[in-house]
Amino acid sequence: MASLADGDLAALRAEMAALRAEVAALREELDARPSWSRRAVLGAGAAAAAVVATLGPVRPAAAVTGAFEFGTDNDAGTSATTLTSSAINGTLRARNTNAAVGVYGEATGAGDGVQGISLGGGRGVYGYSTSGVSVYGEATGAGSGVRGTAGAGGIGVHGTGGSCGVLAQGSGSVAARFVSAGASGPPTGGSNSIGMVSAPADGSLWVCVEAGTPGVWRQVASKAAAGAFVPITPARVFDSRYLTPVGPLASGANRTVSVATAYLPDSTTVAIGNVVPAGSTAVAVNLTITDTTGAGYLFLAPGNATAVTASSINWTAPGTTVANALVVPLDTARQLKAFAGGGGSAHFLLDVSGYYR
């Protein structure tokens, strides 16, 4: 390799000395500017490095709000976080493609684990899952695990799941669990717990009273079942001696009467209108016969009955007065029908003491 001539080497040394002098001048100029001094810049860099080193792998400090970070715990402290949106497909949507929870809410105080409020025609809380839990809320205090409130036309909580649409749990036991059901009857498979409720498509309602596979289920309601009994002060709703059609009921005849209106005893004066309200399915009634002739019987049935299938009260001699208490279904017009048989005739009176919704 060719060596540098003495003249070339001297020139390079002179050029390097000039560069050193220029750098020194620049340093003096920087030192003369406090806001841009090397010390300030280095100090800021060191502080930033310390902040980065502190926040890097560690979760945000408690009660300190800041940017949301995916993949780690986020603590908003005592600050509330509100999402407001007019999006047609939901304000907040959480999807888990594993067999896990889509949305998890936990309240350790008296609050709600998950709370949804819909003021329009939407749903307060909506969860959909094909295998796991779509919405999960847990409250260890006095609050609610999941609470959904909806305005007019909305749905507070709506859950659709392969095994459980909505699960509510309190004090270590299942408070209510709506399970998927078929066309009719209770579930016939799967592991079920006490308190689970099933509502199949036929309009019936079932509750699990003993855990198992499928467990023991009891029907609590159906389209044909009467609802709650409402007792009332006994009221007279018919008396064949005063109310139309007036006259005793003869053997082989029948008479349809309404139980909707109450009258004062031994008169045609209305005492109470709608004493048995519309929609009632049955009444508790006291049937009295009087002024009998011969021997015979009366049969009391719904207003749409067409044939005698039993006897409600009997007499064996003329001039008898006797009574019997019954529970009799009504037709949709709140009517009963009395049939007479056995050869005799009688006046009859009906006093209602309650009705089934």
mmCIF file of C-alpha atoms in Angstrom:
data_model
loop_
_atom_site.group_PDB
_atom_site.id
_atom_site.type_symbol
_atom_site.label_atom_id
_atom_site.label_comp_id
_atom_site.label_asym_id
_atom_site.label_seq_id
_atom_site.Cartn_x
_atom_site.Cartn_y
_atom_site.Cartn_z
ATOM 1 C CA MET A 1 0.000 0.000 0.000
ATOM 2 C CA ALA A 2 1.364 3.440 -0.972
ATOM 3 C CA SER A 3 2.203 5.730 1.995
ATOM 4 C CA LEU A 4 1.044 9.289 2.327
ATOM 5 C CA ALA A 5 3.554 11.958 1.437
ATOM 6 C CA ASP A 6 4.662 14.299 4.195
ATOM 7 C CA GLY A 7 2.755 17.140 2.563
ATOM 8 C CA ASP A 8 -0.501 15.182 2.364
ATOM 9 C CA LEU A 9 -0.252 14.088 6.008
ATOM 10 C CA ALA A 10 0.279 17.624 7.151
ATOM 11 C CA ALA A 11 -2.758 18.745 5.208
ATOM 12 C CA LEU A 12 -4.971 16.105 6.835
ATOM 13 C CA ARG A 13 -3.733 17.077 10.284
ATOM 14 C CA ALA A 14 -4.561 20.680 9.606
ATOM 15 C CA GLU A 15 -8.034 19.780 8.376
ATOM 16 C CA MET A 16 -8.737 17.718 11.498
ATOM 17 C CA ALA A 17 -7.573 20.568 13.749
ATOM 18 C CA ALA A 18 -9.965 22.908 11.963
ATOM 19 C CA LEU A 19 -12.847 20.458 12.476
ATOM 20 C CA ARG A 20 -12.014 20.185 16.195
ATOM 21 C CA ALA A 21 -12.109 23.948 16.524
ATOM 22 C CA GLU A 22 -15.462 24.077 14.756
ATOM 23 C CA VAL A 23 -16.943 21.433 17.075
ATOM 24 C CA ALA A 24 -15.661 23.288 20.143
ATOM 25 C CA ALA A 25 -17.292 26.482 18.891
ATOM 26 C CA LEU A 26 -20.604 24.685 18.401
ATOM 27 C CA ARG A 27 -20.418 23.308 21.944
ATOM 28 C CA GLU A 28 -19.825 26.779 23.357
ATOM 29 C CA GLU A 29 -22.809 28.066 21.414
ATOM 30 C CA LEU A 30 -25.045 25.277 22.777
ATOM 31 C CA ASP A 31 -23.872 25.903 26.326
ATOM 32 C CA ALA A 32 -24.828 29.566 25.897
ATOM 33 C CA ARG A 33 -28.486 28.545 25.233
ATOM 34 C CA PRO A 34 -30.070 27.251 28.500
ATOM 35 C CA SER A 35 -33.193 25.764 26.912
ATOM 36 C CA TRP A 36 -31.139 23.770 24.422
ATOM 37 C CA SER A 37 -28.044 23.043 26.464
ATOM 38 C CA ARG A 38 -26.445 19.651 26.408
ATOM 39 C CA ARG A 39 -27.115 19.346 30.118
ATOM 40 C CA ALA A 40 -30.836 20.060 29.648
ATOM 41 C CA VAL A 41 -31.156 17.685 26.727
ATOM 42 C CA LEU A 42 -29.289 14.925 28.507
ATOM 43 C CA GLY A 43 -31.311 15.496 31.690
ATOM 44 C CA ALA A 44 -34.631 15.304 29.812
ATOM 45 C CA GLY A 45 -33.486 12.172 28.046
ATOM 46 C CA ALA A 46 -32.526 10.562 31.333
ATOM 47 C CA ALA A 47 -35.903 11.461 32.875
ATOM 48 C CA ALA A 48 -37.777 10.082 29.881
ATOM 49 C CA ALA A 49 -35.729 6.912 30.034
ATOM 50 C CA ALA A 50 -36.575 6.569 33.725
ATOM 51 C CA VAL A 51 -40.331 6.967 32.978
ATOM 52 C CA VAL A 52 -40.185 4.438 30.161
ATOM 53 C CA ALA A 53 -38.270 2.012 32.368
ATOM 54 C CA THR A 54 -40.890 2.432 35.108
ATOM 55 C CA LEU A 55 -43.995 2.032 32.927
ATOM 56 C CA GLY A 56 -42.693 -0.519 30.471
ATOM 57 C CA PRO A 57 -43.478 -4.003 31.794
ATOM 58 C CA VAL A 58 -45.572 -2.963 34.825
ATOM 59 C CA ARG A 59 -49.384 -2.442 34.919
ATOM 60 C CA PRO A 60 -50.662 1.124 35.377
ATOM 61 C CA ALA A 61 -50.712 2.298 38.986
ATOM 62 C CA ALA A 62 -54.044 2.031 40.826
ATOM 63 C CA ALA A 63 -56.387 5.010 40.633
ATOM 64 C CA VAL A 64 -54.387 6.516 37.756
ATOM 65 C CA THR A 65 -56.347 7.046 34.547
ATOM 66 C CA GLY A 66 -54.721 6.977 31.162
ATOM 67 C CA ALA A 67 -54.742 5.424 27.731
ATOM 68 C CA PHE A 68 -56.380 2.029 27.387
ATOM 69 C CA GLU A 69 -53.852 -0.758 26.850
ATOM 70 C CA PHE A 70 -54.847 -4.049 25.254
ATOM 71 C CA GLY A 71 -53.608 -7.333 26.654
ATOM 72 C CA THR A 72 -53.158 -6.163 30.247
ATOM 73 C CA ASP A 73 -55.097 -4.936 33.266
ATOM 74 C CA ASN A 74 -56.382 -1.373 33.110
ATOM 75 C CA ASP A 75 -57.270 0.547 36.249
ATOM 76 C CA ALA A 76 -59.452 3.646 36.055
ATOM 77 C CA GLY A 77 -59.552 4.073 39.809
ATOM 78 C CA THR A 78 -62.608 6.024 40.924
ATOM 79 C CA SER A 79 -63.149 7.516 37.480
ATOM 80 C CA ALA A 80 -66.136 6.382 35.419
ATOM 81 C CA THR A 81 -65.659 5.492 31.775
ATOM 82 C CA THR A 82 -68.514 6.211 29.413
ATOM 83 C CA LEU A 83 -68.885 5.094 25.815
ATOM 84 C CA THR A 84 -71.485 7.028 23.857
ATOM 85 C CA SER A 85 -72.410 5.950 20.376
ATOM 86 C CA SER A 86 -75.263 6.047 17.917
ATOM 87 C CA ALA A 87 -73.967 2.996 16.052
ATOM 88 C CA ILE A 88 -76.825 0.794 14.909
ATOM 89 C CA ASN A 89 -74.977 -2.437 15.747
ATOM 90 C CA GLY A 90 -74.077 -1.571 19.343
ATOM 91 C CA THR A 91 -71.919 0.737 21.414
ATOM 92 C CA LEU A 92 -69.643 -1.970 22.827
ATOM 93 C CA ARG A 93 -69.202 -5.375 21.244
ATOM 94 C CA ALA A 94 -66.983 -8.077 22.755
ATOM 95 C CA ARG A 95 -66.303 -11.333 20.923
ATOM 96 C CA ASN A 96 -64.412 -14.321 22.274
ATOM 97 C CA THR A 97 -63.768 -17.080 19.739
ATOM 98 C CA ASN A 98 -62.646 -19.471 22.497
ATOM 99 C CA ALA A 99 -65.040 -21.259 24.889
ATOM 100 C CA ALA A 100 -64.789 -18.387 27.353
ATOM 101 C CA VAL A 101 -66.615 -15.270 28.503
ATOM 102 C CA GLY A 102 -67.435 -12.501 26.052
ATOM 103 C CA VAL A 103 -68.019 -9.799 28.674
ATOM 104 C CA TYR A 104 -67.067 -10.220 32.341
ATOM 105 C CA GLY A 105 -68.204 -7.822 35.034
ATOM 106 C CA GLU A 106 -67.399 -8.043 38.743
ATOM 107 C CA ALA A 107 -68.611 -5.809 41.569
ATOM 108 C CA THR A 108 -67.112 -6.240 45.037
ATOM 109 C CA GLY A 109 -69.244 -3.524 46.613
ATOM 110 C CA ALA A 110 -72.925 -2.733 46.313
ATOM 111 C CA GLY A 111 -72.775 -1.970 42.599
ATOM 112 C CA ASP A 112 -73.581 -3.997 39.497
ATOM 113 C CA GLY A 113 -71.180 -6.271 37.693
ATOM 114 C CA VAL A 114 -72.671 -5.453 34.309
ATOM 115 C CA GLN A 115 -75.277 -2.774 33.799
ATOM 116 C CA GLY A 116 -76.945 -1.949 30.518
ATOM 117 C CA ILE A 117 -79.471 0.817 29.938
ATOM 118 C CA SER A 118 -81.449 1.180 26.726
ATOM 119 C CA LEU A 119 -83.651 4.232 26.351
ATOM 120 C CA GLY A 120 -84.822 3.436 22.851
ATOM 121 C CA GLY A 121 -86.141 0.211 21.399
ATOM 122 C CA GLY A 122 -82.928 -1.779 21.857
ATOM 123 C CA ARG A 123 -81.557 -4.081 24.544
ATOM 124 C CA GLY A 124 -79.909 -3.050 27.772
ATOM 125 C CA VAL A 125 -77.594 -6.084 27.827
ATOM 126 C CA TYR A 126 -77.332 -8.495 24.904
ATOM 127 C CA GLY A 127 -75.176 -11.604 24.870
ATOM 128 C CA TYR A 128 -74.748 -14.271 22.212
ATOM 129 C CA SER A 129 -72.646 -17.391 22.606
ATOM 130 C CA THR A 130 -72.367 -20.595 20.617
ATOM 131 C CA SER A 131 -70.498 -22.520 23.323
ATOM 132 C CA GLY A 132 -69.362 -20.509 26.358
ATOM 133 C CA VAL A 133 -70.870 -17.674 28.400
ATOM 134 C CA SER A 134 -71.909 -14.602 26.434
ATOM 135 C CA VAL A 135 -72.368 -12.178 29.362
ATOM 136 C CA TYR A 136 -71.054 -12.872 32.853
ATOM 137 C CA GLY A 137 -71.597 -10.594 35.836
ATOM 138 C CA GLU A 138 -70.537 -11.280 39.417
ATOM 139 C CA ALA A 139 -71.345 -9.268 42.540
ATOM 140 C CA THR A 140 -69.815 -10.303 45.848
ATOM 141 C CA GLY A 141 -71.497 -7.450 47.732
ATOM 142 C CA ALA A 142 -75.120 -6.351 47.810
ATOM 143 C CA GLY A 143 -75.281 -5.418 44.133
ATOM 144 C CA SER A 144 -76.430 -7.247 41.035
ATOM 145 C CA GLY A 145 -74.330 -9.510 38.861
ATOM 146 C CA VAL A 146 -76.081 -8.307 35.721
ATOM 147 C CA ARG A 147 -78.710 -5.607 35.600
ATOM 148 C CA GLY A 148 -80.366 -4.462 32.413
ATOM 149 C CA THR A 149 -82.866 -1.605 32.206
ATOM 150 C CA ALA A 150 -84.797 -0.862 29.042
ATOM 151 C CA GLY A 151 -87.158 1.900 28.044
ATOM 152 C CA ALA A 152 -90.484 1.386 26.310
ATOM 153 C CA GLY A 153 -90.313 -1.344 23.699
ATOM 154 C CA GLY A 154 -86.806 -2.497 24.698
ATOM 155 C CA ILE A 155 -85.373 -5.561 26.416
ATOM 156 C CA GLY A 156 -83.433 -5.278 29.662
ATOM 157 C CA VAL A 157 -81.365 -8.456 29.289
ATOM 158 C CA HIS A 158 -81.372 -10.748 26.280
ATOM 159 C CA GLY A 159 -79.276 -13.903 26.199
ATOM 160 C CA THR A 160 -78.998 -16.579 23.531
ATOM 161 C CA GLY A 161 -76.849 -19.616 24.193
ATOM 162 C CA GLY A 162 -76.372 -23.224 23.281
ATOM 163 C CA SER A 163 -77.006 -24.324 26.881
ATOM 164 C CA CYS A 164 -77.837 -21.229 28.913
ATOM 165 C CA GLY A 165 -79.131 -17.858 27.757
ATOM 166 C CA VAL A 166 -79.023 -16.017 31.094
ATOM 167 C CA LEU A 167 -77.343 -17.253 34.283
ATOM 168 C CA ALA A 168 -77.953 -15.496 37.601
ATOM 169 C CA GLN A 169 -76.081 -16.703 40.679
ATOM 170 C CA GLY A 170 -76.194 -15.477 44.249
ATOM 171 C CA SER A 171 -74.913 -16.645 47.659
ATOM 172 C CA GLY A 172 -73.181 -19.630 46.139
ATOM 173 C CA SER A 173 -76.314 -21.125 44.566
ATOM 174 C CA VAL A 174 -78.119 -20.754 41.276
ATOM 175 C CA ALA A 175 -80.775 -18.081 41.666
ATOM 176 C CA ALA A 176 -82.246 -18.396 38.190
ATOM 177 C CA ARG A 177 -81.093 -20.060 35.031
ATOM 178 C CA PHE A 178 -83.065 -20.089 31.812
ATOM 179 C CA VAL A 179 -82.184 -23.105 29.750
ATOM 180 C CA SER A 180 -82.763 -23.966 26.144
ATOM 181 C CA ALA A 181 -85.996 -25.916 25.733
ATOM 182 C CA GLY A 182 -87.756 -27.830 23.013
ATOM 183 C CA ALA A 183 -91.306 -27.626 21.735
ATOM 184 C CA SER A 184 -92.863 -28.843 24.981
ATOM 185 C CA GLY A 185 -92.062 -30.192 28.423
ATOM 186 C CA PRO A 186 -88.913 -29.817 30.552
ATOM 187 C CA PRO A 187 -85.346 -30.570 29.388
ATOM 188 C CA THR A 188 -84.696 -34.262 28.828
ATOM 189 C CA GLY A 189 -80.897 -34.118 28.937
ATOM 190 C CA GLY A 190 -77.909 -32.205 30.203
ATOM 191 C CA SER A 191 -76.736 -31.458 33.737
ATOM 192 C CA ASN A 192 -79.229 -29.179 35.484
ATOM 193 C CA SER A 193 -79.247 -27.462 38.877
ATOM 194 C CA ILE A 194 -81.927 -26.517 41.409
ATOM 195 C CA GLY A 195 -83.551 -23.226 40.465
ATOM 196 C CA MET A 196 -83.072 -23.556 36.727
ATOM 197 C CA VAL A 197 -86.111 -22.474 34.720
ATOM 198 C CA SER A 198 -87.231 -23.763 31.346
ATOM 199 C CA ALA A 199 -89.817 -22.092 29.116
ATOM 200 C CA PRO A 200 -90.553 -24.265 26.055
ATOM 201 C CA ALA A 201 -92.428 -23.128 22.980
ATOM 202 C CA ASP A 202 -95.803 -24.472 24.145
ATOM 203 C CA GLY A 203 -96.148 -21.635 26.690
ATOM 204 C CA SER A 204 -95.533 -23.750 29.798
ATOM 205 C CA LEU A 205 -93.012 -22.934 32.547
ATOM 206 C CA TRP A 206 -90.894 -25.471 34.410
ATOM 207 C CA VAL A 207 -88.508 -25.230 37.387
ATOM 208 C CA CYS A 208 -85.801 -27.708 38.405
ATOM 209 C CA VAL A 209 -86.356 -28.883 42.004
ATOM 210 C CA GLU A 210 -83.634 -31.550 42.151
ATOM 211 C CA ALA A 211 -80.233 -31.391 40.483
ATOM 212 C CA GLY A 212 -79.225 -34.141 38.109
ATOM 213 C CA THR A 213 -79.113 -35.284 34.494
ATOM 214 C CA PRO A 214 -81.661 -34.091 33.510
ATOM 215 C CA GLY A 215 -82.811 -33.550 37.138
ATOM 216 C CA VAL A 216 -86.352 -33.406 38.507
ATOM 217 C CA TRP A 217 -88.632 -30.728 37.031
ATOM 218 C CA ARG A 218 -92.016 -29.366 38.135
ATOM 219 C CA GLN A 219 -94.461 -27.488 35.930
ATOM 220 C CA VAL A 220 -95.517 -24.171 37.447
ATOM 221 C CA ALA A 221 -97.659 -22.739 34.633
ATOM 222 C CA SER A 222 -99.214 -23.530 31.263
ATOM 223 C CA LYS A 223 -101.845 -22.202 28.891
ATOM 224 C CA ALA A 224 -104.452 -24.457 30.495
ATOM 225 C CA ALA A 225 -103.449 -23.855 34.118
ATOM 226 C CA ALA A 226 -105.244 -21.284 36.235
ATOM 227 C CA GLY A 227 -103.253 -18.495 37.785
ATOM 228 C CA ALA A 228 -103.256 -17.048 41.290
ATOM 229 C CA PHE A 229 -106.442 -17.196 43.336
ATOM 230 C CA VAL A 230 -107.927 -13.845 44.354
ATOM 231 C CA PRO A 231 -110.314 -14.080 47.310
ATOM 232 C CA ILE A 232 -113.094 -11.492 47.528
ATOM 233 C CA THR A 233 -115.928 -10.657 49.912
ATOM 234 C CA PRO A 234 -118.675 -13.113 48.945
ATOM 235 C CA ALA A 235 -120.981 -11.549 46.370
ATOM 236 C CA ARG A 236 -124.247 -12.733 44.857
ATOM 237 C CA VAL A 237 -124.016 -12.967 41.088
ATOM 238 C CA PHE A 238 -127.273 -14.821 40.274
ATOM 239 C CA ASP A 239 -130.644 -15.653 41.857
ATOM 240 C CA SER A 240 -133.266 -17.351 39.684
ATOM 241 C CA ARG A 241 -136.028 -15.923 41.901
ATOM 242 C CA TYR A 242 -135.242 -12.313 40.873
ATOM 243 C CA LEU A 243 -132.781 -12.122 37.981
ATOM 244 C CA THR A 244 -133.531 -12.787 34.314
ATOM 245 C CA PRO A 245 -134.331 -15.408 33.270
ATOM 246 C CA VAL A 246 -136.583 -15.703 36.322
ATOM 247 C CA GLY A 247 -138.003 -19.074 37.352
ATOM 248 C CA PRO A 248 -136.935 -22.488 38.611
ATOM 249 C CA LEU A 249 -134.766 -24.705 36.439
ATOM 250 C CA ALA A 250 -136.705 -27.780 35.295
ATOM 251 C CA SER A 251 -135.329 -31.263 34.741
ATOM 252 C CA GLY A 252 -133.761 -31.604 31.279
ATOM 253 C CA ALA A 253 -133.250 -27.839 30.887
ATOM 254 C CA ASN A 254 -130.145 -25.665 31.208
ATOM 255 C CA ARG A 255 -129.489 -21.986 31.814
ATOM 256 C CA THR A 256 -126.415 -19.816 31.064
ATOM 257 C CA VAL A 257 -125.733 -17.021 33.559
ATOM 258 C CA SER A 258 -123.037 -14.371 33.973
ATOM 259 C CA VAL A 259 -120.896 -14.047 37.114
ATOM 260 C CA ALA A 260 -119.368 -10.673 36.126
ATOM 261 C CA THR A 261 -121.778 -8.492 38.139
ATOM 262 C CA ALA A 262 -122.807 -8.665 41.787
ATOM 263 C CA TYR A 263 -126.344 -7.798 42.994
ATOM 264 C CA LEU A 264 -127.854 -6.944 46.330
ATOM 265 C CA PRO A 265 -129.475 -10.008 47.915
ATOM 266 C CA ASP A 266 -133.119 -10.643 46.984
ATOM 267 C CA SER A 267 -133.161 -7.838 44.393
ATOM 268 C CA THR A 268 -132.155 -6.763 40.885
ATOM 269 C CA THR A 269 -130.047 -3.828 42.126
ATOM 270 C CA VAL A 270 -126.415 -3.893 40.998
ATOM 271 C CA ALA A 271 -123.985 -3.880 43.935
ATOM 272 C CA ILE A 272 -120.582 -4.272 42.196
ATOM 273 C CA GLY A 273 -119.765 -4.186 38.499
ATOM 274 C CA ASN A 274 -116.975 -6.490 37.278
ATOM 275 C CA VAL A 275 -116.781 -8.282 40.592
ATOM 276 C CA VAL A 276 -115.157 -11.076 38.581
ATOM 277 C CA PRO A 277 -112.839 -9.253 36.127
ATOM 278 C CA ALA A 278 -112.336 -10.056 32.468
ATOM 279 C CA GLY A 279 -109.715 -12.713 31.885
ATOM 280 C CA SER A 280 -110.648 -14.767 34.939
ATOM 281 C CA THR A 281 -110.465 -18.488 34.275
ATOM 282 C CA ALA A 282 -112.480 -19.935 37.164
ATOM 283 C CA VAL A 283 -114.495 -18.977 40.248
ATOM 284 C CA ALA A 284 -114.962 -20.292 43.756
ATOM 285 C CA VAL A 285 -118.745 -20.363 44.031
ATOM 286 C CA ASN A 286 -121.374 -21.443 46.551
ATOM 287 C CA LEU A 287 -124.350 -23.085 44.798
ATOM 288 C CA THR A 288 -127.646 -23.010 46.726
ATOM 289 C CA ILE A 289 -130.925 -24.695 45.630
ATOM 290 C CA THR A 290 -134.300 -23.890 47.151
ATOM 291 C CA ASP A 291 -138.011 -24.358 46.518
ATOM 292 C CA THR A 292 -137.348 -27.798 45.050
ATOM 293 C CA THR A 293 -139.958 -30.110 43.570
ATOM 294 C CA GLY A 294 -139.642 -33.895 43.413
ATOM 295 C CA ALA A 295 -136.100 -35.268 43.477
ATOM 296 C CA GLY A 296 -133.277 -34.229 41.198
ATOM 297 C CA TYR A 297 -129.844 -32.669 40.779
ATOM 298 C CA LEU A 298 -128.084 -29.603 39.333
ATOM 299 C CA PHE A 299 -124.800 -29.641 37.447
ATOM 300 C CA LEU A 300 -122.699 -26.449 37.228
ATOM 301 C CA ALA A 301 -120.244 -26.127 34.318
ATOM 302 C CA PRO A 302 -118.481 -23.501 32.150
ATOM 303 C CA GLY A 303 -120.818 -21.395 30.024
ATOM 304 C CA ASN A 304 -119.788 -23.163 26.838
ATOM 305 C CA ALA A 305 -120.470 -26.701 28.166
ATOM 306 C CA THR A 306 -122.789 -28.836 26.035
ATOM 307 C CA ALA A 307 -123.448 -31.925 28.175
ATOM 308 C CA VAL A 308 -123.886 -33.092 31.760
ATOM 309 C CA THR A 309 -120.783 -34.943 33.009
ATOM 310 C CA ALA A 310 -121.297 -34.879 36.802
ATOM 311 C CA SER A 311 -123.614 -33.735 39.609
ATOM 312 C CA SER A 312 -122.880 -30.585 41.656
ATOM 313 C CA ILE A 313 -125.790 -30.813 44.119
ATOM 314 C CA ASN A 314 -128.672 -33.267 44.778
ATOM 315 C CA TRP A 315 -132.055 -33.262 46.550
ATOM 316 C CA THR A 316 -134.471 -36.065 47.292
ATOM 317 C CA ALA A 317 -137.625 -34.292 48.495
ATOM 318 C CA PRO A 318 -139.669 -31.222 47.580
ATOM 319 C CA GLY A 319 -139.197 -27.998 49.536
ATOM 320 C CA THR A 320 -135.474 -28.610 50.125
ATOM 321 C CA THR A 321 -132.869 -25.885 50.625
ATOM 322 C CA VAL A 322 -129.263 -27.030 50.489
ATOM 323 C CA ALA A 323 -125.889 -25.568 49.397
ATOM 324 C CA ASN A 324 -122.514 -26.812 48.111
ATOM 325 C CA ALA A 325 -119.149 -25.028 47.523
ATOM 326 C CA LEU A 326 -117.447 -25.547 44.149
ATOM 327 C CA VAL A 327 -114.609 -24.303 41.976
ATOM 328 C CA VAL A 328 -115.876 -24.088 38.407
ATOM 329 C CA PRO A 329 -114.085 -22.966 35.212
ATOM 330 C CA LEU A 330 -115.529 -20.040 33.242
ATOM 331 C CA ASP A 331 -115.902 -19.472 29.537
ATOM 332 C CA THR A 332 -114.260 -16.394 27.993
ATOM 333 C CA ALA A 333 -117.450 -14.345 28.592
ATOM 334 C CA ARG A 334 -117.293 -15.031 32.386
ATOM 335 C CA GLN A 335 -120.354 -17.302 32.261
ATOM 336 C CA LEU A 336 -121.502 -20.520 33.935
ATOM 337 C CA LYS A 337 -124.160 -22.972 32.771
ATOM 338 C CA ALA A 338 -126.538 -24.857 35.090
ATOM 339 C CA PHE A 339 -128.072 -28.166 33.982
ATOM 340 C CA ALA A 340 -131.063 -29.811 35.801
ATOM 341 C CA GLY A 341 -131.906 -33.504 35.814
ATOM 342 C CA GLY A 342 -133.469 -36.334 37.783
ATOM 343 C CA GLY A 343 -137.121 -35.353 37.333
ATOM 344 C CA GLY A 344 -137.471 -32.416 39.735
ATOM 345 C CA SER A 345 -136.962 -28.621 39.493
ATOM 346 C CA ALA A 346 -135.363 -25.965 41.725
ATOM 347 C CA HIS A 347 -134.473 -22.298 42.068
ATOM 348 C CA PHE A 348 -130.707 -21.773 42.342
ATOM 349 C CA LEU A 349 -128.477 -19.029 43.720
ATOM 350 C CA LEU A 350 -124.763 -18.359 43.025
ATOM 351 C CA ASP A 351 -122.453 -16.567 45.500
ATOM 352 C CA VAL A 352 -118.824 -16.008 44.398
ATOM 353 C CA SER A 353 -116.061 -15.879 47.027
ATOM 354 C CA GLY A 354 -113.044 -15.523 44.711
ATOM 355 C CA TYR A 355 -111.684 -15.998 41.214
ATOM 356 C CA TYR A 356 -108.589 -17.291 39.440
ATOM 357 C CA ARG A 357 -106.739 -14.907 37.151
#
